[in-house]
Coordinates of C-alpha atoms in Angstrom, one line a residue:
X1 CA -39.5 77.1 -48.3
X2 CA -36.2 78.7 -48.7
X3 CA -37.7 82.1 -48.7
X4 CA -39.5 81.3 -45.3
X5 CA -36.2 79.8 -43.7
X6 CA -34.7 83.1 -44.8
X7 CA -37.3 85.3 -43.5
X8 CA -38.0 83.6 -40.2
X9 CA -34.5 82.3 -39.2
X10 CA -32.9 85.7 -38.2
X11 CA -36.1 86.3 -36.3
X12 CA -35.7 82.8 -34.4
X13 CA -32.0 83.5 -33.8
X14 CA -32.6 86.8 -32.6
X15 CA -35.4 85.8 -30.1
X16 CA -33.0 83.1 -28.7
X17 CA -30.2 85.7 -28.4
X18 CA -32.4 88.3 -26.5
X19 CA -33.6 85.4 -24.2
X20 CA -30.2 84.1 -23.1
X21 CA -28.6 87.6 -23.2
X22 CA -28.9 89.6 -19.5
X23 CA -30.6 92.7 -19.6
X24 CA -28.7 96.0 -20.3
X25 CA -29.5 99.4 -21.4
X26 CA -32.3 100.0 -24.2
X27 CA -31.4 99.3 -27.6
X28 CA -31.7 102.2 -30.0
X29 CA -33.3 101.8 -33.3
X30 CA -31.5 103.8 -36.1
X31 CA -33.1 105.4 -39.0
X32 CA -31.5 103.7 -41.9
X33 CA -32.9 104.1 -45.6
X34 CA -31.6 100.7 -46.5
X35 CA -34.1 99.0 -44.0
X36 CA -37.7 100.0 -44.9
X37 CA -39.4 99.0 -42.0
X38 CA -38.6 97.8 -38.5
X39 CA -40.7 95.8 -35.8
X40 CA -40.0 96.9 -32.2
X41 CA -39.3 94.1 -30.0
X42 CA -37.3 92.7 -26.8
X43 CA -34.9 95.3 -25.5
X44 CA -35.9 97.8 -28.1
X45 CA -39.2 98.4 -26.2
X46 CA -39.3 99.2 -22.5
X47 CA -42.4 99.3 -20.3
X48 CA -44.2 99.6 -16.9
X49 CA -47.6 99.0 -15.8
X50 CA -49.6 101.9 -14.0
X51 CA -52.2 99.8 -12.0
X52 CA -54.1 103.1 -11.0
X53 CA -54.6 104.4 -14.4
X54 CA -54.3 108.1 -13.1
X55 CA -50.6 108.9 -14.0
X56 CA -50.0 111.6 -16.2
X57 CA -47.0 112.7 -18.4
X58 CA -45.2 116.0 -18.3
X59 CA -42.0 117.0 -19.5
X60 CA -40.8 117.5 -15.9
X61 CA -38.9 115.1 -14.1
X62 CA -38.2 112.8 -16.7
X63 CA -35.3 110.8 -14.8
X64 CA -37.9 109.7 -12.2
X65 CA -40.3 108.9 -14.6
X66 CA -37.7 106.8 -17.0
X67 CA -36.7 104.9 -13.8
X68 CA -40.0 103.1 -13.4
X69 CA -39.4 101.4 -17.2
X70 CA -37.9 98.0 -17.6
X71 CA -37.0 96.0 -20.5
X72 CA -39.7 93.9 -22.3
X73 CA -39.3 90.2 -22.1
X74 CA -41.5 89.2 -24.6
X75 CA -41.0 89.5 -28.3
X76 CA -44.0 91.4 -28.7
X77 CA -45.5 93.8 -26.0
X78 CA -48.7 92.4 -24.5
X79 CA -51.3 94.4 -22.2
X80 CA -52.7 91.9 -20.0
X81 CA -54.7 93.7 -17.2
X82 CA -57.5 95.6 -18.6
X83 CA -57.8 97.6 -15.7
X84 CA -54.5 99.0 -15.9
X85 CA -52.6 101.4 -18.2
X86 CA -49.4 100.4 -20.0
X87 CA -46.6 103.0 -20.7
X88 CA -43.9 102.0 -23.5
X89 CA -40.7 103.8 -24.3
X90 CA -38.7 103.4 -27.4
X91 CA -35.6 105.1 -28.6
X92 CA -35.1 106.3 -32.2
X93 CA -31.8 107.2 -33.2
X94 CA -31.6 110.4 -35.9
X95 CA -30.0 110.5 -39.1
X96 CA -29.3 113.5 -40.8
X97 CA -28.3 111.8 -44.1
X98 CA -31.6 110.1 -44.6
X99 CA -33.8 110.9 -47.5
X100 CA -37.1 109.4 -46.3
X101 CA -39.8 110.7 -44.2
X102 CA -40.6 108.2 -41.4
X103 CA -43.8 107.3 -39.7
X104 CA -44.5 105.1 -36.5
X105 CA -47.7 102.5 -37.0
X106 CA -49.4 100.3 -34.6
X107 CA -50.8 97.1 -36.2
X108 CA -53.6 96.2 -33.6
X109 CA -56.7 98.0 -34.8
X110 CA -58.7 97.2 -31.8
X111 CA -56.6 99.3 -29.3
X112 CA -59.2 101.8 -27.4
X113 CA -56.6 104.5 -26.6
X114 CA -53.2 105.4 -27.7
X115 CA -51.5 108.6 -26.7
X116 CA -48.0 108.9 -28.3
X117 CA -45.8 111.6 -26.7
X118 CA -43.7 112.9 -29.4
X119 CA -40.6 115.1 -28.7
X120 CA -40.6 118.5 -30.3
X121 CA -37.7 120.0 -28.1
X122 CA -35.5 119.2 -25.0
X123 CA -37.8 117.8 -22.5
X124 CA -40.9 119.0 -24.5
X125 CA -43.4 116.9 -25.9
X126 CA -46.7 117.0 -27.8
X127 CA -49.4 114.2 -27.4
X128 CA -50.8 112.7 -30.4
X129 CA -54.4 110.9 -29.6
X130 CA -55.1 107.8 -31.6
X131 CA -57.4 104.7 -30.9
X132 CA -60.3 102.8 -32.1
X133 CA -62.4 104.9 -29.5
X134 CA -61.8 107.9 -31.8
X135 CA -63.7 108.7 -34.8
X136 CA -62.1 107.6 -37.9
X137 CA -62.1 111.0 -39.6
X138 CA -59.6 112.4 -37.1
X139 CA -56.9 110.3 -38.2
X140 CA -53.9 112.1 -40.0
X141 CA -53.7 108.7 -42.4
X142 CA -56.9 107.2 -43.4
X143 CA -55.6 103.9 -43.2
X144 CA -57.0 101.1 -41.0
X145 CA -53.7 101.2 -38.9
X146 CA -53.0 103.8 -36.3
X147 CA -50.0 106.0 -37.9
X148 CA -48.2 109.1 -37.1
X149 CA -45.4 111.1 -38.5
X150 CA -42.0 111.1 -36.8
X151 CA -39.5 113.9 -36.7
X152 CA -36.0 113.1 -37.6
X153 CA -33.9 114.3 -34.5
X154 CA -30.8 114.7 -36.8
X155 CA -27.7 113.7 -34.8
X156 CA -29.5 112.9 -31.6
X157 CA -31.6 110.2 -30.2
X158 CA -35.4 110.9 -29.6
X159 CA -37.5 109.3 -27.0
X160 CA -41.0 108.5 -27.6
X161 CA -43.5 107.5 -24.7
X162 CA -46.6 105.5 -25.5
X163 CA -49.6 105.5 -23.4
X164 CA -52.1 102.4 -24.0
X165 CA -55.2 101.8 -22.7
X166 CA -57.8 99.1 -23.7
X167 CA -60.8 96.9 -22.6
X168 CA -59.3 93.8 -23.6
X169 CA -55.8 92.3 -24.1
X170 CA -53.9 93.5 -27.1
X171 CA -50.8 93.2 -28.9
X172 CA -48.7 96.4 -29.0
X173 CA -47.2 96.0 -32.4
X174 CA -45.0 99.0 -33.3
X175 CA -43.4 99.1 -36.7
X176 CA -41.2 101.9 -37.9
X177 CA -41.6 102.6 -41.5
X178 CA -40.5 104.9 -44.2
X179 CA -43.7 106.9 -45.8
X180 CA -42.8 105.5 -49.3
X181 CA -42.8 101.9 -48.1
X182 CA -46.0 102.5 -46.0
X183 CA -47.6 103.8 -49.4
X184 CA -46.6 101.0 -51.0
X185 CA -47.2 98.5 -48.4
X186 CA -51.0 100.0 -47.8
X187 CA -51.6 99.6 -51.6
X188 CA -50.4 96.0 -51.7
X189 CA -52.6 95.4 -48.4
X190 CA -55.5 96.8 -49.5
X191 CA -55.3 95.0 -52.9
X192 CA -54.9 91.8 -51.2
X193 CA -57.9 92.8 -48.9
X194 CA -59.9 93.4 -52.3
X195 CA -58.6 89.8 -53.4
X196 CA -59.9 88.3 -50.1
X197 CA -63.2 89.8 -49.7
X198 CA -63.8 89.2 -53.6
X199 CA -63.1 85.7 -53.0
X200 CA -65.6 85.8 -50.0
X201 CA -68.1 87.5 -52.4
X202 CA -67.5 85.0 -55.2
X203 CA -67.8 81.8 -53.0
X204 CA -71.2 83.6 -51.6
X205 CA -72.4 84.2 -55.2
X206 CA -71.5 80.5 -56.3
X207 CA -73.5 79.4 -53.5
X208 CA -76.5 81.5 -54.1
X209 CA -76.6 80.0 -57.6
X210 CA -76.5 76.6 -56.3
X211 CA -79.0 77.3 -53.9
X212 CA -81.4 78.5 -56.8
X213 CA -80.4 75.5 -58.8
X214 CA -80.8 72.8 -56.2
X215 CA -83.0 74.5 -53.2
X216 CA -80.9 73.0 -50.7
X217 CA -80.8 75.1 -47.2
X218 CA -77.1 74.0 -46.6
X219 CA -76.3 76.7 -49.5
X220 CA -78.0 79.4 -47.5
X221 CA -76.1 78.4 -44.2
X222 CA -73.0 78.5 -46.1
X223 CA -73.8 82.1 -47.6
X224 CA -74.7 83.2 -44.2
X225 CA -71.6 81.9 -42.8
X226 CA -69.3 83.6 -45.5
X227 CA -70.9 86.8 -44.8
X228 CA -70.3 86.7 -41.3
X229 CA -66.9 85.8 -41.7
X230 CA -66.5 88.4 -44.1
X231 CA -67.9 91.2 -41.7
X232 CA -65.7 89.8 -38.7
X233 CA -62.4 90.0 -40.9
X234 CA -63.6 93.5 -41.7
X235 CA -64.1 94.3 -38.1
X236 CA -60.7 92.8 -37.2
X237 CA -58.8 94.4 -39.9
X238 CA -60.3 97.8 -39.4
X239 CA -61.9 97.8 -42.9
X240 CA -65.3 98.0 -41.5
X241 CA -64.5 101.1 -39.2
X242 CA -62.9 102.9 -42.0
X243 CA -65.7 102.4 -44.4
X244 CA -68.9 101.1 -42.8
X245 CA -69.1 103.1 -39.5
X246 CA -66.6 105.5 -39.3
X247 CA -68.2 107.9 -37.1
X248 CA -69.4 105.3 -34.7
X249 CA -66.6 104.0 -32.4
X250 CA -68.9 102.8 -29.8
X251 CA -70.5 100.2 -32.1
X252 CA -67.1 99.3 -33.4
X253 CA -66.1 97.9 -29.8
X254 CA -68.4 94.9 -30.2
X255 CA -69.4 94.7 -33.8
X256 CA -66.9 91.8 -34.4
X257 CA -68.6 89.9 -31.7
X258 CA -71.8 89.9 -33.2
X259 CA -70.3 88.8 -36.6
X260 CA -68.4 85.9 -34.8
X261 CA -71.5 84.9 -33.2
X262 CA -73.2 84.7 -36.7
X263 CA -70.2 82.9 -38.3
X264 CA -70.4 80.3 -35.3
X265 CA -74.1 79.5 -35.3
X266 CA -74.1 79.3 -39.3
X267 CA -70.9 77.1 -39.6
X268 CA -72.6 74.6 -37.0
X269 CA -76.1 74.8 -38.9
X270 CA -74.0 74.3 -42.2
X271 CA -72.1 71.4 -40.4
X272 CA -75.2 69.7 -39.6
X273 CA -76.6 70.1 -43.0
X274 CA -73.7 69.1 -45.1
X275 CA -72.7 66.1 -43.1
X276 CA -76.1 65.1 -42.6
X277 CA -75.6 64.5 -39.0
X278 CA -79.5 63.8 -38.3
X279 CA -79.0 60.5 -40.1
X280 CA -75.2 59.9 -40.2
X281 CA -74.5 60.8 -36.3
X282 CA -77.6 61.6 -34.3
X283 CA -75.8 61.9 -31.0
X284 CA -73.5 64.5 -32.7
X285 CA -76.4 66.4 -34.1
X286 CA -78.0 66.8 -30.6
X287 CA -74.6 67.8 -29.3
X288 CA -74.5 70.5 -32.1
X289 CA -78.0 71.9 -31.3
X290 CA -77.1 72.2 -27.5
X291 CA -73.9 74.2 -28.7
X292 CA -76.0 76.5 -31.0
X293 CA -78.3 76.9 -27.8
X294 CA -75.7 77.7 -25.5
X295 CA -74.0 80.0 -27.8
X296 CA -77.1 81.9 -28.3
X297 CA -77.4 82.2 -24.6
X298 CA -74.0 83.6 -24.2
X299 CA -74.6 86.0 -27.1
X300 CA -77.7 87.3 -25.5
X301 CA -75.8 87.5 -22.1
X302 CA -73.0 89.4 -23.9
X303 CA -75.7 91.8 -25.3
X304 CA -77.7 92.7 -22.3
X305 CA -75.3 92.0 -19.3
X306 CA -71.7 93.0 -20.3
X307 CA -70.5 93.8 -23.8
X308 CA -66.9 93.1 -22.8
X309 CA -67.6 89.3 -22.8
X310 CA -67.4 89.5 -26.3
X311 CA -63.5 89.5 -25.9
X312 CA -63.7 85.7 -25.0
X313 CA -63.2 84.7 -28.6
X314 CA -61.6 81.5 -27.2
X315 CA -65.2 80.3 -26.8
X316 CA -65.3 79.8 -30.5
X317 CA -63.0 77.1 -30.1
X318 CA -65.9 74.8 -28.9
X319 CA -68.1 74.8 -31.9
X320 CA -65.0 74.7 -34.1
X321 CA -63.6 71.7 -32.7
X322 CA -67.0 70.0 -32.4
X323 CA -67.6 70.5 -36.1
X324 CA -64.0 69.3 -36.9
X325 CA -64.7 66.1 -34.9
X326 CA -68.1 65.8 -36.6
X327 CA -66.2 65.8 -39.9
X328 CA -63.8 63.3 -38.8
X329 CA -66.5 60.7 -37.4
X330 CA -68.7 61.0 -40.6
X331 CA -65.5 60.4 -42.7
X332 CA -64.6 57.5 -40.8
X333 CA -68.1 55.9 -41.1
X334 CA -67.7 56.3 -45.0
X335 CA -69.3 59.7 -45.7
X336 CA -66.9 60.8 -48.5
X337 CA -67.6 64.5 -48.6
X338 CA -66.3 64.7 -45.0
X339 CA -62.7 64.4 -46.2
X340 CA -62.7 67.8 -47.9
X341 CA -64.6 69.2 -44.8
X342 CA -62.1 67.9 -42.4
X343 CA -59.2 69.3 -44.4
X344 CA -60.7 72.6 -44.6
X345 CA -61.3 72.7 -41.0
X346 CA -57.9 71.4 -40.2
X347 CA -56.7 74.8 -41.9
X348 CA -59.4 76.9 -40.0
X349 CA -58.3 75.2 -36.8
X350 CA -54.7 75.9 -37.4
X351 CA -55.3 79.6 -38.1
X352 CA -57.6 79.7 -35.0
X353 CA -54.8 78.1 -32.9
X354 CA -52.2 80.7 -34.0
X355 CA -54.5 83.6 -33.4
X356 CA -55.6 82.4 -30.0
X357 CA -51.8 81.9 -29.0
X358 CA -51.0 85.5 -30.0
X359 CA -53.9 86.5 -28.4
X360 CA -53.1 84.6 -25.0
X361 CA -49.6 85.7 -25.1
X362 CA -48.4 82.2 -26.0
X363 CA -46.6 82.9 -29.1
X364 CA -42.8 82.8 -28.8
X365 CA -42.0 84.5 -31.8
X366 CA -42.3 88.1 -33.0
X367 CA -45.7 88.7 -34.3
X368 CA -45.0 89.1 -38.4
X369 CA -47.8 90.1 -41.0
X370 CA -48.0 86.4 -41.9
X371 CA -48.9 85.6 -38.3
X372 CA -51.1 88.3 -38.0
X373 CA -53.1 87.6 -41.3
X374 CA -52.8 83.8 -40.7
X375 CA -56.4 83.6 -40.0
X376 CA -57.7 85.1 -43.0
X377 CA -55.5 82.8 -45.0
X378 CA -56.7 79.8 -43.5
X379 CA -60.4 81.1 -43.9
X380 CA -59.9 81.2 -47.6
X381 CA -58.4 77.9 -47.6
X382 CA -61.1 76.5 -45.6
X383 CA -63.8 78.1 -48.0
X384 CA -62.0 76.6 -51.0
X385 CA -61.9 73.1 -49.4
X386 CA -65.6 73.4 -48.2
X387 CA -66.5 74.2 -51.9
X388 CA -64.8 71.0 -52.8
X389 CA -66.9 69.2 -50.1
X390 CA -70.0 70.9 -51.4
X391 CA -69.2 69.8 -55.1
X392 CA -68.3 66.5 -53.9
X393 CA -71.6 66.0 -52.1
X394 CA -73.4 67.4 -55.1
X395 CA -71.3 64.8 -57.3
X396 CA -72.3 62.0 -55.1
X397 CA -75.7 62.8 -55.1
X398 CA -75.8 62.9 -59.0
X399 CA -74.0 59.6 -58.9
X400 CA -76.6 58.2 -56.6
X401 CA -79.3 60.0 -58.8
X402 CA -78.0 58.3 -62.0
X403 CA -77.4 55.0 -60.3
X404 CA -81.0 55.3 -59.3
X405 CA -82.2 56.1 -62.7
X406 CA -80.4 53.1 -64.1
X407 CA -81.8 50.8 -61.6
X408 CA -85.2 52.2 -62.2
X409 CA -84.9 51.6 -66.0
X410 CA -83.6 48.0 -65.5
X411 CA -86.3 47.5 -63.2
X412 CA -88.9 49.0 -65.8
X413 CA -87.4 46.4 -68.4
X414 CA -87.9 43.6 -65.9
X415 CA -91.8 44.7 -65.2
X416 CA -92.1 44.9 -68.8
X417 CA -90.9 41.4 -69.6
X418 CA -92.9 40.3 -66.6
X419 CA -95.9 41.9 -67.6
X420 CA -95.7 40.5 -71.2
X421 CA -95.5 37.1 -69.7
X422 CA -98.2 37.9 -67.3
X423 CA -100.4 39.1 -70.2
X424 CA -99.8 36.0 -72.2
X425 CA -100.7 33.7 -69.2
X426 CA -103.8 35.9 -68.6
X427 CA -105.0 35.6 -72.1
X428 CA -104.7 31.9 -72.1
X429 CA -106.5 31.8 -68.7
X430 CA -109.3 34.1 -70.3
X431 CA -109.7 32.1 -73.2
X432 CA -110.0 28.8 -71.0
X433 CA -112.4 30.8 -68.6
X434 CA -114.5 32.0 -71.5
X435 CA -115.0 28.2 -72.9
X436 CA -115.8 27.4 -69.5
X437 CA -118.4 30.1 -69.2
X438 CA -120.1 29.4 -72.5
X439 CA -120.6 25.8 -71.3
X440 CA -122.1 26.9 -68.0
X441 CA -124.1 29.7 -69.7
X442 CA -126.0 26.9 -71.8
X443 CA -126.5 24.8 -68.6
X444 CA -127.9 28.1 -66.9
X445 CA -130.3 29.0 -69.9
X446 CA -131.8 25.4 -69.5
X447 CA -132.0 25.7 -65.7
X448 CA -133.6 29.5 -66.2
X449 CA -136.4 28.0 -68.5
X450 CA -137.3 25.3 -65.7
X451 CA -137.1 28.3 -63.2
X452 CA -139.2 30.4 -65.1
X453 CA -142.0 27.7 -65.1
X454 CA -141.5 27.1 -61.6
X455 CA -141.8 30.5 -60.9
X456 CA -145.0 31.2 -62.7
X457 CA -146.5 28.4 -60.7
X458 CA -145.1 30.2 -57.6
X459 CA -146.6 33.4 -58.7
X460 CA -150.1 31.8 -58.9
X461 CA -149.6 30.3 -55.5
X462 CA -148.6 33.7 -54.1
X463 CA -151.7 35.2 -55.7
X464 CA -154.0 32.9 -54.2
X465 CA -152.2 33.2 -50.9
X466 CA -152.5 37.1 -50.9
X467 CA -156.2 36.8 -51.8
X468 CA -156.7 34.4 -48.8
X469 CA -154.7 36.7 -46.7
X470 CA -157.0 39.6 -47.5
X471 CA -160.1 37.6 -46.8
X472 CA -158.6 36.6 -43.4
X473 CA -157.6 40.1 -42.6
X474 CA -161.4 41.3 -42.9
X475 CA -162.4 38.5 -40.7
X476 CA -159.9 39.1 -38.4
X477 CA -161.0 43.0 -38.2
X478 CA -164.8 42.0 -38.1
X479 CA -164.0 39.4 -35.0
X480 CA -162.0 42.2 -33.2
X481 CA -164.6 44.7 -33.6
X482 CA -167.4 42.0 -32.6
X483 CA -165.1 41.1 -29.6
X484 CA -164.7 44.7 -28.4
X485 CA -168.3 45.6 -28.8
X486 CA -169.1 42.4 -26.6
X487 CA -166.9 43.2 -24.2
X488 CA -168.0 47.0 -23.9
X489 CA -171.8 46.0 -23.9
X490 CA -170.9 43.2 -21.1
X491 CA -169.0 45.8 -19.2
X492 CA -172.0 48.6 -19.5
X493 CA -174.8 46.2 -18.9
X494 CA -173.4 44.4 -16.0
X495 CA -172.0 44.7 -12.5
X496 CA -168.1 44.5 -13.4
X497 CA -165.4 45.3 -10.8
X498 CA -163.0 48.2 -11.1
X499 CA -160.3 45.9 -12.8
X500 CA -162.4 44.9 -15.5
X501 CA -163.8 48.4 -16.2
X502 CA -160.1 49.7 -16.1
X503 CA -159.6 47.7 -19.2
X504 CA -161.6 50.2 -21.2
X505 CA -160.5 53.2 -19.5
X506 CA -156.9 52.2 -18.2
X507 CA -155.4 55.5 -17.6
X508 CA -155.8 59.5 -17.8
X509 CA -154.8 59.6 -21.4
X510 CA -157.9 57.2 -22.4
X511 CA -160.2 58.9 -20.1
X512 CA -159.4 62.4 -21.7
X513 CA -159.6 61.3 -25.2
X514 CA -163.1 59.8 -24.3
X515 CA -164.2 63.0 -22.5
X516 CA -162.8 65.3 -25.4
X517 CA -164.8 63.1 -28.2
X518 CA -167.9 63.3 -25.8
X519 CA -167.8 66.9 -25.1
X520 CA -167.2 68.3 -28.7
X521 CA -169.3 65.5 -30.2
X522 CA -171.3 67.9 -32.1
X523 CA -168.4 70.4 -32.9
X524 CA -166.5 73.1 -31.1
X525 CA -167.7 76.7 -30.2
X526 CA -165.7 78.9 -28.1
X527 CA -167.8 80.0 -24.8
X528 CA -166.3 83.6 -25.2
X529 CA -166.8 84.5 -28.7
X530 CA -168.6 81.4 -30.2
X531 CA -165.6 81.0 -32.9
X532 CA -165.5 77.5 -34.3
X533 CA -161.8 77.6 -35.1
X534 CA -159.5 76.4 -32.5
X535 CA -155.9 75.0 -32.0
X536 CA -154.2 72.8 -29.3
X537 CA -153.9 74.3 -25.8
X538 CA -151.2 73.7 -23.1
X539 CA -153.1 70.8 -21.1
X540 CA -153.7 67.3 -22.8
X541 CA -156.8 67.5 -25.1
X542 CA -157.8 71.0 -24.4
X543 CA -158.7 73.6 -27.0
X544 CA -157.6 77.2 -27.7
X545 CA -159.7 79.6 -29.5
X546 CA -157.9 80.8 -32.5
X547 CA -159.9 84.3 -32.4
X548 CA -159.6 85.3 -28.9
X549 CA -157.3 82.8 -27.2
X550 CA -159.5 81.4 -24.7
X551 CA -158.5 77.9 -23.7
X552 CA -161.0 75.3 -22.6
X553 CA -159.8 72.1 -20.8
X554 CA -161.4 68.7 -21.5
X555 CA -163.0 68.5 -17.9
X556 CA -164.3 72.3 -17.9
X557 CA -168.0 72.4 -17.8
X558 CA -168.3 68.8 -16.8
X559 CA -169.3 66.7 -13.7
X560 CA -165.6 66.3 -13.3
X561 CA -164.9 69.9 -13.1
X562 CA -162.8 70.5 -9.8
X563 CA -162.6 67.0 -9.1
X564 CA -159.4 65.8 -7.2
X565 CA -159.9 62.0 -7.5
X566 CA -158.3 60.0 -10.2
X567 CA -160.5 60.4 -13.5
X568 CA -160.6 56.9 -14.0
X569 CA -162.1 55.9 -10.6
X570 CA -164.2 59.1 -11.0
X571 CA -165.5 57.5 -14.3
X572 CA -166.1 54.1 -12.2
X573 CA -168.0 55.9 -9.7
X574 CA -170.4 57.4 -12.3
X575 CA -170.9 54.0 -13.9
X576 CA -171.9 52.4 -10.6
X577 CA -174.0 55.3 -9.5
X578 CA -175.8 54.9 -12.8
X579 CA -176.1 51.2 -13.0
X580 CA -177.3 51.1 -9.4
X581 CA -179.6 54.0 -10.1
X582 CA -178.0 55.9 -7.2
X583 CA -178.9 53.3 -4.6
X584 CA -175.2 52.5 -3.9
X585 CA -173.9 53.8 -0.6
X586 CA -171.0 55.9 0.0
X587 CA -169.3 53.5 2.2
X588 CA -169.8 50.7 -0.6
X589 CA -167.9 53.2 -2.8
X590 CA -165.4 54.1 -0.6
X591 CA -164.6 50.4 -0.1
X592 CA -164.7 49.6 -3.9
X593 CA -162.4 52.7 -5.0
X594 CA -160.3 52.9 -1.8
X595 CA -161.5 56.6 -1.3
X596 CA -162.3 58.2 1.8
X597 CA -166.1 58.0 2.5
X598 CA -166.8 61.7 2.8
X599 CA -165.2 62.4 -0.8
X600 CA -167.4 59.5 -2.0
X601 CA -170.3 61.1 -0.3
X602 CA -169.6 64.3 -1.8
X603 CA -169.2 63.2 -5.3
X604 CA -172.1 60.9 -5.2
X605 CA -174.3 63.5 -4.2
X606 CA -173.1 65.6 -7.3
X607 CA -173.8 62.7 -9.6
X608 CA -177.2 62.1 -7.8
X609 CA -178.1 65.7 -8.9
X610 CA -176.9 65.3 -12.3
X611 CA -178.9 62.0 -12.5
X612 CA -182.1 63.9 -11.2
X613 CA -181.6 66.7 -13.5
X614 CA -181.4 64.6 -16.6
X615 CA -183.9 61.9 -15.7
X616 CA -185.6 62.0 -19.0
X617 CA -182.4 61.9 -21.1
X618 CA -181.1 58.8 -19.3
X619 CA -184.1 57.1 -19.1
X620 CA -184.0 55.2 -22.2
X621 CA -180.3 55.6 -22.8
X622 CA -179.5 52.2 -22.1
X623 CA -175.7 51.4 -21.6
X624 CA -174.6 55.0 -22.7
X625 CA -176.7 56.7 -20.0
X626 CA -173.7 57.0 -17.6
X627 CA -171.7 59.0 -20.3
X628 CA -174.5 61.5 -20.5
X629 CA -174.2 62.1 -16.7
X630 CA -170.4 63.3 -17.5
X631 CA -171.6 66.3 -19.5
X632 CA -173.3 68.0 -16.7
X633 CA -175.2 70.7 -18.5
X634 CA -176.1 72.3 -14.9
X635 CA -172.3 73.3 -14.5
X636 CA -171.5 76.8 -15.6

């Protein structure tokens, strides 16, 4: 604490002094071997803003050029308008007795273009080009910061003009250093960078092993978050440009934005998983999911529409603050791992606020190394406490698992005791039930004997009933056949009406079947090839020759061929003509069959011809004579 007060109290006092002191001539910074480094601030830096961006510096007309400069009112110069070019002027007093070589260094590695006009003689200057838009290999010092050697002006004063242009607002932190101190400082700085990135790597490997052991997705989120943070810090520190893409300045302009986007997304995903927001805080889970979606949309807009939108780093404050609030909320609800999460994010929030204040020109103190690297320190602290949170969650899960195992063992013991009691009761009940079953078995055996005797009697009766049923069935068949025969004979031997005739030949199907049996009573023979093999035809009861394919319908070559009246009525007409020996008139037939008289006359004439032609065959045919008329042999 004493060291911090000793370090920062002079700066605060000096800031207060510059604020209350009226403006005067520009202060000159003297080369002094006792002061290894000096940060330019307040009256030591004069500036003016070239809104056109077209002003060019030449050695001529320096008084008119110098008249535009005014004193810098802030401890650290800042470029606010990205469309303007900013000019700065510093004065360095010579020291012929100095034993050191001196250089000028610019802290902010994200400045696009820096042109330093270094004096080489009276009103003669040489431009030195620096900036992140130039390949890294063109730097004189292969260091993450922009550095250039200074010439010792001897006893006089040297005026340096610096022209700066950048696509985003930058802090113009200019430092005067001895080369020996720069080398020592750079070695220490790179050493601490190694420690910082090494810690990120260690955290990543630790969580990778935890993922392999526990298979929890939160470890993958945290590994991705650590890698993203490391990549962002490398971009912000200039390490990535130096070692990863030194010849790609275009990519270097917005690579940090991609890393910061990935860090933001994986931080929120890790927050959801670690704090189990889906269960502990469903509304916060939905809110964080919406933040992820909106942040992805903004990232796509930055990529496809305007890369300069990556400069709005302040937007990361939304997911950071939401994650911090989620930790506080779940901690308040009794979720213990959230306490380390809240502490870690409190440090991260502090570092983010400091960096935001510096970026938004709201930092009232001179920007020092500690301020500049405050976010990196907070990142490491946050990772440390997040590791504690993960370990605490693992510990709580292990405790819950152990408690669950103890409860299971206790329950298993209770179940075992209960099982013994139940088994004992079941044995008693089984024995009692066995006795009952033995008693009932003897009763059932007695009843079975009685049932066997009854069954034998029933079996005999069933056999007798079956024999009687067989006899009755035979009698029924005989009776049925006799009835059908009597009915048929009655119909065929007497004058019956069409309704009674239709009982024997009720429909077209019955008539066709009768006609088929009558026609091929003596077997089938094809009229084309005399083959006796046939199959079913397309029409009902028709026959198709298997050899030549000729198909003969059931009414072909009969008196019914080409008849258009219903076949059962045609049957009845033949029957009436036969039974009346052709004496019934066509008018009577028309009245009986409800068919036109002309049709009845035509068809009855055909029947009379058949009767005349088959007079001998039907003379003594009896009741079957009418059926012989159907097979009209005169039809070809």
